[in-house]
Amino acid sequence: MSAKPLIFVVEDSPANQLLFRAVLEGAGYEVEVASTAAEARERLAAVSPALILMDVQLPGEDGLSLTRWLKFMHETSSIPVVALTASTRARDREAAMVAGCTGFISKPIDVSTFPSRVADFLDSHRGETSR
Ligand code: MN
């Protein structure tokens, strides 16, 4: 059994999937990837990740719609969701928070700081749940 935290990535771009997997596995995380909201829903019925990284722009159902559903469902509501967005507009970032995201990371990601940003989100969530 692995003690590595599982990071669940919802991302439709194959290039980004490879990048996230490489950077996160390199930082010692276990990684699962889903390409669509439907695929993510199906998989999240079986696994309980420590953190979800959510691409906002997905084909079909978007990442914020999926986030609202995950926050509504008892089984997944406590899993922190971090939005991945190329948008720098305050309005889009607000929309991510309203949907239930705990924060966001800008795309394209900075690979040198990405693992520590993920670690910070994991740490702050641990702090919240133990309070
Ligand atoms: Mn996308």
Short mmCIF file of N, CA and C and ligand atoms in Angstrom, two decimals:
data_model
loop_
_atom_site.label_atom_id
_atom_site.label_comp_id
_atom_site.label_asym_id
_atom_site.label_seq_id
_atom_site.Cartn_x
_atom_site.Cartn_y
_atom_site.Cartn_z
N MET A 1 0.84 -1.20 0.00
CA MET A 1 0.00 0.00 0.00
C MET A 1 0.87 1.24 0.00
N SER A 2 0.42 2.21 -0.75
CA SER A 2 1.17 3.45 -0.89
C SER A 2 0.67 4.50 0.07
N ALA A 3 1.61 5.24 0.67
CA ALA A 3 1.23 6.32 1.56
C ALA A 3 1.25 7.66 0.85
N LYS A 4 1.52 7.62 -0.44
CA LYS A 4 1.55 8.87 -1.21
C LYS A 4 0.15 9.45 -1.34
N PRO A 5 0.02 10.77 -1.11
CA PRO A 5 -1.30 11.38 -1.32
C PRO A 5 -1.70 11.28 -2.80
N LEU A 6 -2.97 11.00 -3.01
CA LEU A 6 -3.48 10.91 -4.37
C LEU A 6 -4.01 12.27 -4.83
N ILE A 7 -3.47 12.73 -5.94
CA ILE A 7 -3.96 13.96 -6.57
C ILE A 7 -4.76 13.55 -7.81
N PHE A 8 -6.00 14.01 -7.86
CA PHE A 8 -6.87 13.67 -8.98
C PHE A 8 -6.94 14.88 -9.91
N VAL A 9 -6.55 14.69 -11.15
CA VAL A 9 -6.48 15.79 -12.12
C VAL A 9 -7.58 15.63 -13.16
N VAL A 10 -8.42 16.65 -13.29
CA VAL A 10 -9.43 16.66 -14.35
C VAL A 10 -8.95 17.66 -15.40
N GLU A 11 -8.57 17.14 -16.54
CA GLU A 11 -7.89 17.97 -17.56
C GLU A 11 -8.09 17.30 -18.92
N ASP A 12 -8.54 18.07 -19.92
CA ASP A 12 -8.81 17.46 -21.22
C ASP A 12 -7.61 17.49 -22.17
N SER A 13 -6.65 18.37 -21.93
CA SER A 13 -5.53 18.47 -22.86
C SER A 13 -4.51 17.36 -22.59
N PRO A 14 -4.25 16.50 -23.58
CA PRO A 14 -3.27 15.41 -23.39
C PRO A 14 -1.89 15.94 -23.00
N ALA A 15 -1.49 17.06 -23.58
CA ALA A 15 -0.17 17.61 -23.25
C ALA A 15 -0.13 18.03 -21.78
N ASN A 16 -1.20 18.68 -21.31
CA ASN A 16 -1.25 19.07 -19.90
C ASN A 16 -1.35 17.87 -18.97
N GLN A 17 -2.09 16.85 -19.41
CA GLN A 17 -2.18 15.63 -18.60
C GLN A 17 -0.79 15.06 -18.35
N LEU A 18 0.01 14.98 -19.42
CA LEU A 18 1.37 14.46 -19.29
C LEU A 18 2.21 15.33 -18.37
N LEU A 19 2.07 16.64 -18.54
CA LEU A 19 2.85 17.58 -17.73
C LEU A 19 2.49 17.46 -16.24
N PHE A 20 1.19 17.48 -15.94
CA PHE A 20 0.76 17.38 -14.54
C PHE A 20 1.22 16.07 -13.92
N ARG A 21 1.07 15.00 -14.68
CA ARG A 21 1.48 13.69 -14.17
C ARG A 21 2.98 13.67 -13.87
N ALA A 22 3.77 14.17 -14.81
CA ALA A 22 5.23 14.15 -14.64
C ALA A 22 5.66 15.00 -13.45
N VAL A 23 5.11 16.20 -13.36
CA VAL A 23 5.53 17.11 -12.29
C VAL A 23 5.06 16.60 -10.92
N LEU A 24 3.83 16.11 -10.85
CA LEU A 24 3.29 15.66 -9.56
C LEU A 24 3.90 14.33 -9.11
N GLU A 25 4.08 13.41 -10.05
CA GLU A 25 4.73 12.15 -9.68
C GLU A 25 6.18 12.41 -9.27
N GLY A 26 6.81 13.35 -9.96
CA GLY A 26 8.18 13.71 -9.60
C GLY A 26 8.28 14.31 -8.21
N ALA A 27 7.17 14.90 -7.75
CA ALA A 27 7.14 15.50 -6.41
C ALA A 27 6.66 14.50 -5.36
N GLY A 28 6.42 13.26 -5.77
CA GLY A 28 6.09 12.22 -4.81
C GLY A 28 4.62 11.95 -4.60
N TYR A 29 3.79 12.46 -5.49
CA TYR A 29 2.35 12.21 -5.38
C TYR A 29 1.94 11.06 -6.29
N GLU A 30 0.83 10.45 -5.91
CA GLU A 30 0.19 9.51 -6.80
C GLU A 30 -0.81 10.33 -7.63
N VAL A 31 -0.94 10.01 -8.89
CA VAL A 31 -1.74 10.85 -9.78
C VAL A 31 -2.74 10.01 -10.56
N GLU A 32 -3.97 10.50 -10.61
CA GLU A 32 -4.97 9.93 -11.52
C GLU A 32 -5.52 11.06 -12.36
N VAL A 33 -5.81 10.76 -13.60
CA VAL A 33 -6.27 11.78 -14.53
C VAL A 33 -7.60 11.37 -15.14
N ALA A 34 -8.51 12.33 -15.25
CA ALA A 34 -9.75 12.14 -16.01
C ALA A 34 -9.82 13.24 -17.05
N SER A 35 -10.34 12.90 -18.23
CA SER A 35 -10.38 13.87 -19.34
C SER A 35 -11.69 14.65 -19.42
N THR A 36 -12.73 14.10 -18.81
CA THR A 36 -14.05 14.74 -18.89
C THR A 36 -14.71 14.70 -17.51
N ALA A 37 -15.75 15.52 -17.37
CA ALA A 37 -16.52 15.52 -16.12
C ALA A 37 -17.15 14.16 -15.87
N ALA A 38 -17.65 13.54 -16.93
CA ALA A 38 -18.31 12.24 -16.78
C ALA A 38 -17.32 11.18 -16.29
N GLU A 39 -16.13 11.21 -16.88
CA GLU A 39 -15.10 10.25 -16.47
C GLU A 39 -14.70 10.49 -15.01
N ALA A 40 -14.59 11.75 -14.64
CA ALA A 40 -14.22 12.10 -13.27
C ALA A 40 -15.26 11.61 -12.27
N ARG A 41 -16.54 11.84 -12.57
CA ARG A 41 -17.63 11.39 -11.70
C ARG A 41 -17.57 9.89 -11.45
N GLU A 42 -17.36 9.16 -12.53
CA GLU A 42 -17.34 7.71 -12.44
C GLU A 42 -16.18 7.24 -11.56
N ARG A 43 -15.03 7.84 -11.76
CA ARG A 43 -13.85 7.42 -11.01
C ARG A 43 -13.92 7.86 -9.54
N LEU A 44 -14.48 9.04 -9.31
CA LEU A 44 -14.55 9.57 -7.95
C LEU A 44 -15.59 8.84 -7.09
N ALA A 45 -16.36 7.98 -7.72
CA ALA A 45 -17.25 7.11 -6.94
C ALA A 45 -16.43 6.00 -6.29
N ALA A 46 -15.22 5.77 -6.81
CA ALA A 46 -14.40 4.65 -6.34
C ALA A 46 -13.17 5.09 -5.55
N VAL A 47 -12.62 6.24 -5.86
CA VAL A 47 -11.41 6.70 -5.17
C VAL A 47 -11.68 8.00 -4.44
N SER A 48 -10.93 8.23 -3.36
CA SER A 48 -11.09 9.44 -2.57
C SER A 48 -9.75 10.18 -2.50
N PRO A 49 -9.49 11.07 -3.44
CA PRO A 49 -8.19 11.74 -3.49
C PRO A 49 -8.02 12.77 -2.37
N ALA A 50 -6.77 13.13 -2.11
CA ALA A 50 -6.47 14.16 -1.12
C ALA A 50 -6.77 15.55 -1.68
N LEU A 51 -6.72 15.68 -3.00
CA LEU A 51 -6.92 16.98 -3.65
C LEU A 51 -7.35 16.74 -5.09
N ILE A 52 -8.21 17.62 -5.58
CA ILE A 52 -8.61 17.57 -6.99
C ILE A 52 -8.13 18.84 -7.68
N LEU A 53 -7.42 18.68 -8.78
CA LEU A 53 -7.04 19.82 -9.62
C LEU A 53 -8.00 19.84 -10.79
N MET A 54 -8.71 20.94 -10.94
CA MET A 54 -9.85 20.99 -11.86
C MET A 54 -9.65 22.01 -12.97
N ASP A 55 -9.46 21.50 -14.17
CA ASP A 55 -9.44 22.40 -15.33
C ASP A 55 -10.83 23.01 -15.46
N VAL A 56 -10.90 24.34 -15.53
CA VAL A 56 -12.21 24.99 -15.64
C VAL A 56 -12.80 24.74 -17.03
N GLN A 57 -11.96 24.82 -18.06
CA GLN A 57 -12.44 24.65 -19.44
C GLN A 57 -12.33 23.20 -19.88
N LEU A 58 -13.47 22.51 -19.82
CA LEU A 58 -13.55 21.14 -20.31
C LEU A 58 -14.58 21.10 -21.43
N PRO A 59 -14.41 20.20 -22.38
CA PRO A 59 -15.44 20.06 -23.41
C PRO A 59 -16.69 19.46 -22.77
N GLY A 60 -17.86 19.92 -23.18
CA GLY A 60 -19.09 19.44 -22.55
C GLY A 60 -19.26 20.11 -21.21
N GLU A 61 -19.58 19.33 -20.19
CA GLU A 61 -19.77 19.89 -18.86
C GLU A 61 -18.45 20.50 -18.36
N ASP A 62 -18.48 21.75 -17.93
CA ASP A 62 -17.22 22.40 -17.54
C ASP A 62 -16.82 22.08 -16.10
N GLY A 63 -15.62 22.51 -15.75
CA GLY A 63 -15.05 22.16 -14.46
C GLY A 63 -15.78 22.78 -13.28
N LEU A 64 -16.38 23.93 -13.46
CA LEU A 64 -17.09 24.55 -12.34
C LEU A 64 -18.42 23.86 -12.08
N SER A 65 -19.05 23.40 -13.14
CA SER A 65 -20.29 22.63 -12.96
C SER A 65 -19.98 21.34 -12.20
N LEU A 66 -18.90 20.68 -12.60
CA LEU A 66 -18.50 19.45 -11.90
C LEU A 66 -18.14 19.77 -10.44
N THR A 67 -17.47 20.88 -10.20
CA THR A 67 -17.10 21.26 -8.83
C THR A 67 -18.35 21.46 -7.96
N ARG A 68 -19.35 22.15 -8.52
CA ARG A 68 -20.59 22.36 -7.75
C ARG A 68 -21.21 21.03 -7.36
N TRP A 69 -21.21 20.09 -8.28
CA TRP A 69 -21.78 18.77 -8.01
C TRP A 69 -20.95 18.05 -6.93
N LEU A 70 -19.62 18.11 -7.04
CA LEU A 70 -18.76 17.44 -6.04
C LEU A 70 -18.97 18.04 -4.66
N LYS A 71 -19.19 19.36 -4.60
CA LYS A 71 -19.40 20.03 -3.31
C LYS A 71 -20.78 19.71 -2.73
N PHE A 72 -21.73 19.40 -3.61
CA PHE A 72 -23.09 19.06 -3.20
C PHE A 72 -23.17 17.64 -2.66
N MET A 73 -22.38 16.73 -3.25
CA MET A 73 -22.45 15.32 -2.87
C MET A 73 -21.69 15.07 -1.58
N HIS A 74 -22.34 14.39 -0.65
CA HIS A 74 -21.75 14.13 0.66
C HIS A 74 -20.39 13.43 0.55
N GLU A 75 -20.29 12.46 -0.34
CA GLU A 75 -19.08 11.63 -0.44
C GLU A 75 -17.85 12.43 -0.88
N THR A 76 -18.07 13.49 -1.63
CA THR A 76 -16.94 14.24 -2.19
C THR A 76 -16.84 15.68 -1.68
N SER A 77 -17.80 16.10 -0.86
CA SER A 77 -17.88 17.52 -0.50
C SER A 77 -16.66 18.02 0.27
N SER A 78 -15.97 17.12 0.99
CA SER A 78 -14.84 17.59 1.80
C SER A 78 -13.50 17.54 1.06
N ILE A 79 -13.50 17.06 -0.17
CA ILE A 79 -12.25 17.03 -0.93
C ILE A 79 -11.97 18.42 -1.50
N PRO A 80 -10.81 19.00 -1.18
CA PRO A 80 -10.53 20.33 -1.73
C PRO A 80 -10.36 20.28 -3.25
N VAL A 81 -10.95 21.27 -3.91
CA VAL A 81 -10.86 21.38 -5.37
C VAL A 81 -10.13 22.68 -5.71
N VAL A 82 -9.06 22.57 -6.47
CA VAL A 82 -8.30 23.75 -6.90
C VAL A 82 -8.50 23.94 -8.40
N ALA A 83 -8.98 25.11 -8.79
CA ALA A 83 -9.25 25.39 -10.20
C ALA A 83 -7.96 25.66 -10.95
N LEU A 84 -7.89 25.13 -12.15
CA LEU A 84 -6.79 25.43 -13.06
C LEU A 84 -7.37 26.28 -14.18
N THR A 85 -6.94 27.50 -14.29
CA THR A 85 -7.53 28.37 -15.28
C THR A 85 -6.51 29.27 -15.96
N ALA A 86 -6.71 29.45 -17.26
CA ALA A 86 -5.84 30.35 -18.02
C ALA A 86 -6.30 31.79 -17.87
N SER A 87 -7.51 31.97 -17.32
CA SER A 87 -8.05 33.31 -17.20
C SER A 87 -7.42 34.05 -16.02
N THR A 88 -7.14 35.31 -16.23
CA THR A 88 -6.62 36.13 -15.14
C THR A 88 -7.68 37.12 -14.68
N ARG A 89 -8.88 37.01 -15.23
CA ARG A 89 -9.94 37.96 -14.87
C ARG A 89 -10.48 37.65 -13.48
N ALA A 90 -10.62 38.69 -12.69
CA ALA A 90 -11.10 38.53 -11.32
C ALA A 90 -12.47 37.85 -11.30
N ARG A 91 -13.30 38.18 -12.29
CA ARG A 91 -14.66 37.64 -12.32
C ARG A 91 -14.63 36.11 -12.46
N ASP A 92 -13.70 35.60 -13.30
CA ASP A 92 -13.59 34.16 -13.50
C ASP A 92 -13.06 33.46 -12.24
N ARG A 93 -12.16 34.15 -11.58
CA ARG A 93 -11.61 33.56 -10.35
C ARG A 93 -12.65 33.55 -9.24
N GLU A 94 -13.45 34.60 -9.18
CA GLU A 94 -14.56 34.64 -8.22
C GLU A 94 -15.55 33.51 -8.49
N ALA A 95 -15.83 33.28 -9.78
CA ALA A 95 -16.78 32.22 -10.15
C ALA A 95 -16.28 30.87 -9.66
N ALA A 96 -14.96 30.67 -9.71
CA ALA A 96 -14.38 29.40 -9.24
C ALA A 96 -14.59 29.26 -7.73
N MET A 97 -14.41 30.34 -6.99
CA MET A 97 -14.60 30.28 -5.54
C MET A 97 -16.07 30.05 -5.20
N VAL A 98 -16.96 30.73 -5.93
CA VAL A 98 -18.40 30.56 -5.69
C VAL A 98 -18.82 29.11 -5.97
N ALA A 99 -18.21 28.49 -6.97
CA ALA A 99 -18.54 27.11 -7.31
C ALA A 99 -18.07 26.13 -6.22
N GLY A 100 -17.15 26.59 -5.34
CA GLY A 100 -16.70 25.74 -4.26
C GLY A 100 -15.22 25.42 -4.28
N CYS A 101 -14.50 25.99 -5.23
CA CYS A 101 -13.05 25.77 -5.26
C CYS A 101 -12.39 26.45 -4.06
N THR A 102 -11.32 25.85 -3.56
CA THR A 102 -10.62 26.45 -2.43
C THR A 102 -9.56 27.44 -2.90
N GLY A 103 -9.27 27.43 -4.19
CA GLY A 103 -8.28 28.34 -4.74
C GLY A 103 -8.07 28.03 -6.20
N PHE A 104 -7.07 28.67 -6.79
CA PHE A 104 -6.81 28.39 -8.19
C PHE A 104 -5.33 28.50 -8.47
N ILE A 105 -4.92 27.82 -9.53
CA ILE A 105 -3.55 27.89 -10.03
C ILE A 105 -3.65 28.28 -11.49
N SER A 106 -2.87 29.28 -11.89
CA SER A 106 -2.92 29.77 -13.26
C SER A 106 -2.25 28.81 -14.22
N LYS A 107 -2.86 28.71 -15.40
CA LYS A 107 -2.25 27.97 -16.50
C LYS A 107 -1.73 28.98 -17.52
N PRO A 108 -0.63 28.75 -18.19
CA PRO A 108 0.25 27.60 -18.02
C PRO A 108 0.93 27.61 -16.64
N ILE A 109 1.11 26.42 -16.09
CA ILE A 109 1.69 26.33 -14.74
C ILE A 109 3.18 26.63 -14.77
N ASP A 110 3.66 27.10 -13.64
CA ASP A 110 5.09 27.28 -13.42
C ASP A 110 5.57 25.99 -12.75
N VAL A 111 6.30 25.16 -13.51
CA VAL A 111 6.66 23.84 -12.98
C VAL A 111 7.57 23.92 -11.76
N SER A 112 8.28 25.03 -11.60
CA SER A 112 9.20 25.13 -10.47
C SER A 112 8.45 25.42 -9.16
N THR A 113 7.27 26.03 -9.24
CA THR A 113 6.52 26.34 -8.01
C THR A 113 5.27 25.48 -7.85
N PHE A 114 4.88 24.77 -8.91
CA PHE A 114 3.63 24.01 -8.88
C PHE A 114 3.54 23.01 -7.73
N PRO A 115 4.59 22.15 -7.51
CA PRO A 115 4.49 21.18 -6.41
C PRO A 115 4.31 21.84 -5.04
N SER A 116 4.96 22.97 -4.82
CA SER A 116 4.82 23.60 -3.51
C SER A 116 3.45 24.26 -3.36
N ARG A 117 2.88 24.73 -4.46
CA ARG A 117 1.52 25.28 -4.39
C ARG A 117 0.53 24.18 -4.03
N VAL A 118 0.72 23.02 -4.66
CA VAL A 118 -0.15 21.87 -4.36
C VAL A 118 0.02 21.46 -2.89
N ALA A 119 1.26 21.43 -2.43
CA ALA A 119 1.53 21.06 -1.03
C ALA A 119 0.87 22.05 -0.07
N ASP A 120 0.90 23.33 -0.43
CA ASP A 120 0.26 24.35 0.42
C ASP A 120 -1.25 24.13 0.52
N PHE A 121 -1.87 23.80 -0.61
CA PHE A 121 -3.32 23.54 -0.57
C PHE A 121 -3.63 22.32 0.28
N LEU A 122 -2.78 21.29 0.18
CA LEU A 122 -2.97 20.09 1.00
C LEU A 122 -2.81 20.41 2.48
N ASP A 123 -1.78 21.18 2.81
CA ASP A 123 -1.51 21.55 4.20
C ASP A 123 -2.64 22.37 4.79
N SER A 124 -3.12 23.36 4.04
CA SER A 124 -4.16 24.22 4.61
C SER A 124 -5.45 23.44 4.78
N HIS A 125 -5.69 22.46 3.90
CA HIS A 125 -6.89 21.64 4.07
C HIS A 125 -6.78 20.76 5.32
N ARG A 126 -5.58 20.21 5.54
CA ARG A 126 -5.36 19.39 6.75
C ARG A 126 -5.60 20.22 7.99
N GLY A 127 -5.11 21.46 7.96
CA GLY A 127 -5.29 22.36 9.08
C GLY A 127 -6.76 22.61 9.37
N GLU A 128 -7.54 22.79 8.31
CA GLU A 128 -8.97 23.04 8.47
C GLU A 128 -9.70 21.86 9.08
N THR A 129 -9.37 20.65 8.58
CA THR A 129 -10.14 19.49 9.01
C THR A 129 -9.77 19.05 10.41
N SER A 130 -8.59 19.44 10.90
CA SER A 130 -8.21 19.01 12.24
C SER A 130 -8.60 20.04 13.30
N ARG A 131 -9.14 21.16 12.84
CA ARG A 131 -9.50 22.23 13.77
C ARG A 131 -10.77 21.88 14.55
MN MN B 1 -9.20 22.43 -20.90
#
